[in-house]
Short mmCIF file of N, CA and C in Angstrom, two decimals:
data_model
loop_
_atom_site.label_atom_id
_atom_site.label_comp_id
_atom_site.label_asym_id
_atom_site.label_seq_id
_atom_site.Cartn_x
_atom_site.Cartn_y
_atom_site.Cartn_z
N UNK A 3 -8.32 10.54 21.69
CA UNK A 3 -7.58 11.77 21.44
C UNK A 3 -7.74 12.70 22.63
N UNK A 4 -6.90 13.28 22.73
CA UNK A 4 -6.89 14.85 23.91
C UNK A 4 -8.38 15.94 23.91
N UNK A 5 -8.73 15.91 24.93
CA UNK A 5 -9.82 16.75 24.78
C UNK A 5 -10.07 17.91 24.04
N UNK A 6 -8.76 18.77 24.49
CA UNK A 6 -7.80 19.73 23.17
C UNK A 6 -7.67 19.77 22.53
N UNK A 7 -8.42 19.85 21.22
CA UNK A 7 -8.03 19.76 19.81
C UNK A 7 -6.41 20.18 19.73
N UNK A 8 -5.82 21.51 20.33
CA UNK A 8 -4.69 21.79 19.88
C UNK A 8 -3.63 20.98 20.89
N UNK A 9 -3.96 19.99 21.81
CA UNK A 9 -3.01 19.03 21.89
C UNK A 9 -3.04 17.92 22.19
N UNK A 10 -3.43 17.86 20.40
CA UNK A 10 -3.35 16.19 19.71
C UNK A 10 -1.93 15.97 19.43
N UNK A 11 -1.39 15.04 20.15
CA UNK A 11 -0.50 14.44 19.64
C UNK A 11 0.18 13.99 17.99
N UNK A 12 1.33 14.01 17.97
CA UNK A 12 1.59 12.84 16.46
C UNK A 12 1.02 11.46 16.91
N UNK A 13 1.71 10.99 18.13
CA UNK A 13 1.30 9.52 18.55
C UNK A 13 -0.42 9.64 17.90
N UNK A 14 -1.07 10.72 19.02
CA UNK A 14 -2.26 10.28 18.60
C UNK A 14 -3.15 10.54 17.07
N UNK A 15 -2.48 10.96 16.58
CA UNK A 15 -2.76 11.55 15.08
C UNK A 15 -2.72 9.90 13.75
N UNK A 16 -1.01 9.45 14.44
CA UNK A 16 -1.01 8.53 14.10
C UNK A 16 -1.67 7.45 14.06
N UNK A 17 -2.23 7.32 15.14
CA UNK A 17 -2.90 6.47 15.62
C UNK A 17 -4.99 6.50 15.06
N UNK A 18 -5.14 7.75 14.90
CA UNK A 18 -5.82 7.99 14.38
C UNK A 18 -6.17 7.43 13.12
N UNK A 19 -5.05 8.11 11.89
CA UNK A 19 -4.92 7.44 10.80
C UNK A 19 -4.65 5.75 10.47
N UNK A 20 -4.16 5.47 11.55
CA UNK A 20 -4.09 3.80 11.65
C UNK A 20 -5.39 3.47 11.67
N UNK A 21 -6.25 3.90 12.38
CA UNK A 21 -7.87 3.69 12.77
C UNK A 21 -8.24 3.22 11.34
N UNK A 22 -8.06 4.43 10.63
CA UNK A 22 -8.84 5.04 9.45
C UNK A 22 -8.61 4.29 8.62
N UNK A 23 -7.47 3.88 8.58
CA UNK A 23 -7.21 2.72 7.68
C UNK A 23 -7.42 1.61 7.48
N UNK A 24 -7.51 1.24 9.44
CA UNK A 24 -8.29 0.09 8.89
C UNK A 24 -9.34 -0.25 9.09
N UNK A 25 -10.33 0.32 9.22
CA UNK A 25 -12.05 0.94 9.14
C UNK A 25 -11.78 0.58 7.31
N UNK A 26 -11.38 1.67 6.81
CA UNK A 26 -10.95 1.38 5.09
C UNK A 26 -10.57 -0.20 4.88
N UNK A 27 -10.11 -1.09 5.41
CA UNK A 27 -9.40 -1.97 5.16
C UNK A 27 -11.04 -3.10 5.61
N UNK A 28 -12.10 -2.68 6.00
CA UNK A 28 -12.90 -3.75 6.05
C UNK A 28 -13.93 -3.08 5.39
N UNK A 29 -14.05 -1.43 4.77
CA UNK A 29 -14.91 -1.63 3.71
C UNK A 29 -14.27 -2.01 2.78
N UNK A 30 -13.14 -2.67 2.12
CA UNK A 30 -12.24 -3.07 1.10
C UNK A 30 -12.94 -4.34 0.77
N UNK A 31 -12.40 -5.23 2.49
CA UNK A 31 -12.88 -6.56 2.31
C UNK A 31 -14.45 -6.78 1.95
N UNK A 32 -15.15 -6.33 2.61
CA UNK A 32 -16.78 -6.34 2.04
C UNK A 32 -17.21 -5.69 0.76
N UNK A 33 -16.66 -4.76 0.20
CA UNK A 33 -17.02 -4.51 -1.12
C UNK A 33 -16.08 -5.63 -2.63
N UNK A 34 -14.95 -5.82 -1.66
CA UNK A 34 -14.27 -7.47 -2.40
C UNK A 34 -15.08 -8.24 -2.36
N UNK A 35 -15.86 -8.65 -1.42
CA UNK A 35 -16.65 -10.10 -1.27
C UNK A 35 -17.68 -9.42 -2.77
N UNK A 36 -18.20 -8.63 -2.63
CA UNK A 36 -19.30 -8.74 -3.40
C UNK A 36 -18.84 -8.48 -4.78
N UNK A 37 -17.75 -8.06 -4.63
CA UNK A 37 -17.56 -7.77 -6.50
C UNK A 37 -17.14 -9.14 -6.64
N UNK A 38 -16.51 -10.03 -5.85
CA UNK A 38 -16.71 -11.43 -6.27
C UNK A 38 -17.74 -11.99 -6.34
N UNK A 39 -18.51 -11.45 -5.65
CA UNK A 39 -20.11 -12.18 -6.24
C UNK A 39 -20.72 -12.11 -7.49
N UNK A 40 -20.54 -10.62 -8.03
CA UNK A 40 -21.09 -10.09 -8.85
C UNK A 40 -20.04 -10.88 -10.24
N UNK A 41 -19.00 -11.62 -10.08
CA UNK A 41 -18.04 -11.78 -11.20
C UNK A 41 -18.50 -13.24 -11.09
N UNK A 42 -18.83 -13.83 -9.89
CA UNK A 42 -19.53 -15.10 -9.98
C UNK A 42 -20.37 -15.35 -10.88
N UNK A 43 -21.34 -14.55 -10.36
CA UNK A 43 -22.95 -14.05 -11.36
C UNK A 43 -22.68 -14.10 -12.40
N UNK A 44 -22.14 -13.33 -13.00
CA UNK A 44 -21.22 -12.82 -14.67
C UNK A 44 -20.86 -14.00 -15.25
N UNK A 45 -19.84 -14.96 -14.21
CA UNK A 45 -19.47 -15.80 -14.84
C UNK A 45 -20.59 -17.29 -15.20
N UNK A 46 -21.20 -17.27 -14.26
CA UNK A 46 -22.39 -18.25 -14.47
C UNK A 46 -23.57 -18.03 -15.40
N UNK A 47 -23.72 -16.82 -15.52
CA UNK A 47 -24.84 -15.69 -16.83
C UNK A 47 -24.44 -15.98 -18.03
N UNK A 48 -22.78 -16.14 -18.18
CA UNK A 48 -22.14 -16.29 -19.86
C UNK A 48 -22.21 -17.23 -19.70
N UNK A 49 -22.08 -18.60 -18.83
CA UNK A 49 -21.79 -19.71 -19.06
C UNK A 49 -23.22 -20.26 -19.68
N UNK A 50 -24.47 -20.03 -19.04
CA UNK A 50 -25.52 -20.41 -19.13
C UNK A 50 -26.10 -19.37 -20.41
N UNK A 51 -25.76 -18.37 -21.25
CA UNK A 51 -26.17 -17.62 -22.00
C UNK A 51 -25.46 -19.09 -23.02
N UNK A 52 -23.92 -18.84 -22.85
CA UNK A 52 -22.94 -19.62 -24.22
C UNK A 52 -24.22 -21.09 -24.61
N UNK A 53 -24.26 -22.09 -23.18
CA UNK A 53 -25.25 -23.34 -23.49
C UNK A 53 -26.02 -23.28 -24.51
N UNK A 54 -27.02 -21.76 -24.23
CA UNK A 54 -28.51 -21.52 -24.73
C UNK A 54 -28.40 -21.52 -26.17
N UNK A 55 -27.43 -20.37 -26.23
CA UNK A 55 -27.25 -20.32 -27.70
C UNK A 55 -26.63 -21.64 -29.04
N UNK A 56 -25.50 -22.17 -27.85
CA UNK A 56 -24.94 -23.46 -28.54
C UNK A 56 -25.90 -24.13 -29.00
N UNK A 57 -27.20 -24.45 -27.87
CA UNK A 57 -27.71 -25.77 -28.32
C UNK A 57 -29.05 -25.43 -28.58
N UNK A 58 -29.00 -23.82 -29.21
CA UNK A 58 -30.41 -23.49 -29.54
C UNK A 58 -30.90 -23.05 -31.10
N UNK A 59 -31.50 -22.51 -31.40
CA UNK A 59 -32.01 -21.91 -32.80
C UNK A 59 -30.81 -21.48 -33.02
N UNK A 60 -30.91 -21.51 -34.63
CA UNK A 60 -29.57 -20.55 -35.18
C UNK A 60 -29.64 -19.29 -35.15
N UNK A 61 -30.72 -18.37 -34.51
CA UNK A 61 -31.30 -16.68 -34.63
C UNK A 61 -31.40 -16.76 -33.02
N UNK A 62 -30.73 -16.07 -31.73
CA UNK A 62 -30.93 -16.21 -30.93
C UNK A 62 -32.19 -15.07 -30.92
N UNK A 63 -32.78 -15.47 -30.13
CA UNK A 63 -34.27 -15.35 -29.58
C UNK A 63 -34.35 -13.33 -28.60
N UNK A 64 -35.19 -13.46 -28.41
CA UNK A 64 -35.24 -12.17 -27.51
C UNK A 64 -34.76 -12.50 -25.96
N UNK A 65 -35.00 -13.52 -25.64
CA UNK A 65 -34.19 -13.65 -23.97
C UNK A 65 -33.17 -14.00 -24.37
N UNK A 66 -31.95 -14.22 -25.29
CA UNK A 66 -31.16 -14.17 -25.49
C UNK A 66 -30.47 -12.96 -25.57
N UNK A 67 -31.15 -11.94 -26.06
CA UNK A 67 -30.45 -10.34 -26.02
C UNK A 67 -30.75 -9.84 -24.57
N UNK A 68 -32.14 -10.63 -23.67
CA UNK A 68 -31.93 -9.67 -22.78
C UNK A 68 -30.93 -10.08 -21.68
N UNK A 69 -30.81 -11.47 -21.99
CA UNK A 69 -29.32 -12.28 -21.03
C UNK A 69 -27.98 -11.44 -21.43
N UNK A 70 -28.24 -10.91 -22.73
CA UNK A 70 -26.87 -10.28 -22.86
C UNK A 70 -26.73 -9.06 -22.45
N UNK A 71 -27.64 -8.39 -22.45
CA UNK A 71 -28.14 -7.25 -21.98
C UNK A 71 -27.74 -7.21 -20.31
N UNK A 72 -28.68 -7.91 -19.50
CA UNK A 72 -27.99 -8.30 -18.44
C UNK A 72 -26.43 -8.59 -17.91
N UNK A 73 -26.07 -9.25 -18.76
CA UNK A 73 -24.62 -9.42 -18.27
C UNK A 73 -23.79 -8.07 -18.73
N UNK A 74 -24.21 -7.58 -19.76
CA UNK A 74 -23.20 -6.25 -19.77
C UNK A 74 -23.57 -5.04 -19.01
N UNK A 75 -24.82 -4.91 -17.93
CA UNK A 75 -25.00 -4.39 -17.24
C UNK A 75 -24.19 -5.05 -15.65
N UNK A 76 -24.36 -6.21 -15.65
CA UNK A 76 -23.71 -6.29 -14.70
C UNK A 76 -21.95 -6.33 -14.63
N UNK A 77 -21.67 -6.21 -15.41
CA UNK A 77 -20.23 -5.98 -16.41
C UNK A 77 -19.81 -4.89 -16.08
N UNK A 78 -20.91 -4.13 -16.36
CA UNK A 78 -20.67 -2.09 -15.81
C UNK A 78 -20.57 -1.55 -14.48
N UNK A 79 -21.81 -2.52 -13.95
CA UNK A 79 -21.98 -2.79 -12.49
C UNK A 79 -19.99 -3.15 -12.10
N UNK A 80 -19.65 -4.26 -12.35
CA UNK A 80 -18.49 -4.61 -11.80
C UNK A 80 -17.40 -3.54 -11.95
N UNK A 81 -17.30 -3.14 -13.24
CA UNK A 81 -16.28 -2.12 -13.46
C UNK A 81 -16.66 -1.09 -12.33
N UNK A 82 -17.52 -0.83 -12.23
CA UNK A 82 -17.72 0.29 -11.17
C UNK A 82 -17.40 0.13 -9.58
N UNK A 83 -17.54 -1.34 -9.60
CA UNK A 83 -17.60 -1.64 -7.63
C UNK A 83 -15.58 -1.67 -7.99
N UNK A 84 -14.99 -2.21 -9.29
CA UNK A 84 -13.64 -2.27 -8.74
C UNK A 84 -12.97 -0.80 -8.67
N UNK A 85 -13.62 0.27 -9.89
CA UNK A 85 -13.06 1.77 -9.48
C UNK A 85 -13.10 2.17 -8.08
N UNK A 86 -14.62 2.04 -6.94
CA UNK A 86 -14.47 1.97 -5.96
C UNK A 86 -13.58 1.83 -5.39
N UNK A 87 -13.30 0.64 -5.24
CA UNK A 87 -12.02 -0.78 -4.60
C UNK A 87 -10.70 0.09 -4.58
N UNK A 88 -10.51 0.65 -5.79
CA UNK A 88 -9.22 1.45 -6.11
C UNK A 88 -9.01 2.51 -5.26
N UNK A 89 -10.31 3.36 -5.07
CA UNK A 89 -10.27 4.78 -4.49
C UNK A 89 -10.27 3.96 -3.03
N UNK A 90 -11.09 3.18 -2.54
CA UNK A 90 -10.57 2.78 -0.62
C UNK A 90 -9.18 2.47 -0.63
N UNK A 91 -9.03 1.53 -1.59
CA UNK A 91 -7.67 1.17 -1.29
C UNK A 91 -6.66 2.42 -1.53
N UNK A 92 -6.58 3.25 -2.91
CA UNK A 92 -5.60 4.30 -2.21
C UNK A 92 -6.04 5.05 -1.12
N UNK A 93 -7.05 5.62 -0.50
CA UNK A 93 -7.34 6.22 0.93
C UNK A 93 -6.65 5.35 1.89
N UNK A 94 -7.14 4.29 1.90
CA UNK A 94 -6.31 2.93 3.03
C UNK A 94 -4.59 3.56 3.09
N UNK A 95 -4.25 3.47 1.66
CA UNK A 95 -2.97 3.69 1.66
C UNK A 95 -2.47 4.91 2.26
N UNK A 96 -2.83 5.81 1.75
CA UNK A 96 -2.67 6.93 2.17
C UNK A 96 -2.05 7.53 4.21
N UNK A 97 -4.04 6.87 3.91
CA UNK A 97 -3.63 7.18 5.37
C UNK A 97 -2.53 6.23 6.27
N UNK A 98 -2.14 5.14 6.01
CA UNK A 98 -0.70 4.07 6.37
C UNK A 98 -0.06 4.99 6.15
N UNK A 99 0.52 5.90 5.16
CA UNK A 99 1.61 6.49 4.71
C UNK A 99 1.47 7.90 6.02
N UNK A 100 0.09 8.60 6.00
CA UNK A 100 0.23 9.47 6.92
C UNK A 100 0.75 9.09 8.38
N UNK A 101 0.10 7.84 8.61
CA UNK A 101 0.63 7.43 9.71
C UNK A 101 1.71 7.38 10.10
N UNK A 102 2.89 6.39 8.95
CA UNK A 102 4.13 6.35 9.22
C UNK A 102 4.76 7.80 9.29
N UNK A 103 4.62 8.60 8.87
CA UNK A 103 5.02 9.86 8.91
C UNK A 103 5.06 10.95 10.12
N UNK A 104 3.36 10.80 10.40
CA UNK A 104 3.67 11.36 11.88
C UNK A 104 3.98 10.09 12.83
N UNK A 105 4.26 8.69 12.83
CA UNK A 105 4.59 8.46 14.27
C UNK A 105 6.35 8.11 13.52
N UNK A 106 6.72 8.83 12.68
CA UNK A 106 8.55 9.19 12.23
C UNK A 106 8.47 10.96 12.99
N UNK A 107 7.82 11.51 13.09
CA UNK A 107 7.98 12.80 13.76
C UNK A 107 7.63 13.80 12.89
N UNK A 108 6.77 13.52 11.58
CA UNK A 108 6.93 14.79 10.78
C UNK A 108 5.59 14.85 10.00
N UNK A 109 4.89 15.83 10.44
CA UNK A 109 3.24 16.07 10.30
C UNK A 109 2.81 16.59 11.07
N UNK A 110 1.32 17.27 11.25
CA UNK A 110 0.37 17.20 12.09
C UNK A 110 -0.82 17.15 11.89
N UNK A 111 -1.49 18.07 12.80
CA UNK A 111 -2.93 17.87 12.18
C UNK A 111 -3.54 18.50 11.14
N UNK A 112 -2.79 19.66 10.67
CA UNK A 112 -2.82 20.07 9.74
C UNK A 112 -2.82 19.64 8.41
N UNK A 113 -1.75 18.90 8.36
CA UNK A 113 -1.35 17.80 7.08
C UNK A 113 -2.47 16.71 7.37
N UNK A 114 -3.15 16.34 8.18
CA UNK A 114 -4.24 15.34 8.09
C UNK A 114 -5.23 15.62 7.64
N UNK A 115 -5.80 17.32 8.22
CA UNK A 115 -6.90 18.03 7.90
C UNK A 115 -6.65 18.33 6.00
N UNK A 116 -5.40 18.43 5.33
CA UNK A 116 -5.16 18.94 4.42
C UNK A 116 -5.56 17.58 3.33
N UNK A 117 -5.20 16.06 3.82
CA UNK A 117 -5.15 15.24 3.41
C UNK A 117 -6.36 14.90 3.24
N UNK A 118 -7.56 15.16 4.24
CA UNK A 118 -8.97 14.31 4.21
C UNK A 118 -9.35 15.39 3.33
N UNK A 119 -9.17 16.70 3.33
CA UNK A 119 -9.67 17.44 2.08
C UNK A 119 -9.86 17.39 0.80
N UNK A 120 -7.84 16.85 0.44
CA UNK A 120 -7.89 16.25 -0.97
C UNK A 120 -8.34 15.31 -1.21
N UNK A 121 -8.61 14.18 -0.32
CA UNK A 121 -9.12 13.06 -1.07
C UNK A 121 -10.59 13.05 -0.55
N UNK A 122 -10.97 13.74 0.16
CA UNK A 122 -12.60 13.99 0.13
C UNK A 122 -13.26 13.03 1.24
N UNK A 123 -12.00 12.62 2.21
CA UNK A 123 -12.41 11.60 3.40
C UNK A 123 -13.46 11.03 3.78
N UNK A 124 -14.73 12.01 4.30
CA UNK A 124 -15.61 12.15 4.84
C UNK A 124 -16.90 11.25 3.91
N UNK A 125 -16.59 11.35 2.73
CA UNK A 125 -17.20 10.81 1.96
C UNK A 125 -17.08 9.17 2.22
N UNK A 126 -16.16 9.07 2.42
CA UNK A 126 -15.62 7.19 2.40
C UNK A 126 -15.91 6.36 3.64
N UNK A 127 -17.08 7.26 4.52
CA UNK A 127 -16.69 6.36 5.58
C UNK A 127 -18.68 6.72 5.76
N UNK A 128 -18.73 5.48 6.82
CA UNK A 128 -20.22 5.58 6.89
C UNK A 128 -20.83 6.29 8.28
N UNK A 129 -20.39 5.64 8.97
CA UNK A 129 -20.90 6.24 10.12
C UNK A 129 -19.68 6.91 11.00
N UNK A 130 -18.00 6.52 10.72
CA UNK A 130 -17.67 7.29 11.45
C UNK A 130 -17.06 9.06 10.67
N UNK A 131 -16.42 9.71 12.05
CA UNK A 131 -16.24 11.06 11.79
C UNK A 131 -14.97 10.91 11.51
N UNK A 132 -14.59 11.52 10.39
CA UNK A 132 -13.20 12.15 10.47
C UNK A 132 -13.25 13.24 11.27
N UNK A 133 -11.75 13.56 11.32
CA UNK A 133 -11.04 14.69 11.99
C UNK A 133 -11.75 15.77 10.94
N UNK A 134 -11.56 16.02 9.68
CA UNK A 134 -12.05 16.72 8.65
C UNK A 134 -13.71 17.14 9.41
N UNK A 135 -14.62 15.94 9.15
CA UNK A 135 -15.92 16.00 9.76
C UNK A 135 -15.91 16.44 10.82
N UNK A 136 -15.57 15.95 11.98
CA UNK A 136 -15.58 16.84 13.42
C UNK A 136 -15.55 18.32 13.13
N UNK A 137 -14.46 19.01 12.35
CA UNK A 137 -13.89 20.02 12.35
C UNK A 137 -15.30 21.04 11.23
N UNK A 138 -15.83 20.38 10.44
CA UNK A 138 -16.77 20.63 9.60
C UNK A 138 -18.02 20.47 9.78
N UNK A 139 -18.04 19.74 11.03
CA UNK A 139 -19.93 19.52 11.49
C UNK A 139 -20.08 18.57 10.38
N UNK A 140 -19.70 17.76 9.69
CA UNK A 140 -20.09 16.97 8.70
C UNK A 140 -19.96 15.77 8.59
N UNK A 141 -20.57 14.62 8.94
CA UNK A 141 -20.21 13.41 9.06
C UNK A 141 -19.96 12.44 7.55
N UNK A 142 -19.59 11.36 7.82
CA UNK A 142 -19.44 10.65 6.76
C UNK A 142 -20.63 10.06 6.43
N UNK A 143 -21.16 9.51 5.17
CA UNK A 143 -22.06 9.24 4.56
C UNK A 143 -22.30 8.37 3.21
N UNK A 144 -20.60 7.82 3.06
CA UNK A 144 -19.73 6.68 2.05
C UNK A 144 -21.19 5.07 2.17
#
């Protein structure tokens, strides 16, 4: 970007938000890998819970509640990594959409600064800065 805060380009604005997106677009993929792990897990926990019980006492036992116990924690666990998933992926989106917009000619940095506000940018990212953060002394910490 321009040394100038006040002359940042659309190109480079755009380009910016392209960044951002797809920075977003590989915490997507790595928090995908693992909620597939975690549905792996899940699915191998019921499979090996269903066995126990099939071919066990007719009163399932106490490691039987805590296998179940387990899996509906990790159940909660999952629901939670895919709400995640939802919120990168609309940010991802978002910022694509900001992009196309300013490199169509219509935005600036303003509307970017306005955008990482509402959706709380700074939050979603780990080590790098938004424009928001720069502007706030506040780095990301997602």
């Amino acid at each position: 970007m321009s040394d100038d805060a006040g002359d940042i380009s659309r190109a480079e604005l755009a380009e910016y938000c392209r960044t951002q997106a797809a920075i977003l677009a590989g915490h997507l993929d790595q928090r995908s890998a693992e909620l597939s792990d975690l549905l792996s897990e899940i699915e191998q926990d019921t499979a090996d819970a269903r066995a126990s019980l099939t071919g066990g006492p007719e009163r399932p036992d106490a490691s039987a509640e805590a296998t179940v116990a387990d899996i509906e924690a990790k159940q909660e666990q999952a629901q939670a990594k895919q709400a995640e998933l939802d919120e990168y992926r609309t940010l991802a989106e978002g910022y694509t959409d900001l992009a196309e917009q300013l490199a169509g000619g219509s935005g600036d940095l303003e509307a970017v600064l306005e955008f990482e506000i509402d959706t709380d940018a700074p939050t979603y990212f780990d080590t790098e800065t938004t424009i928001l953060g720069a502007a706030t002394g506040e780095d990301g910490d997602g």
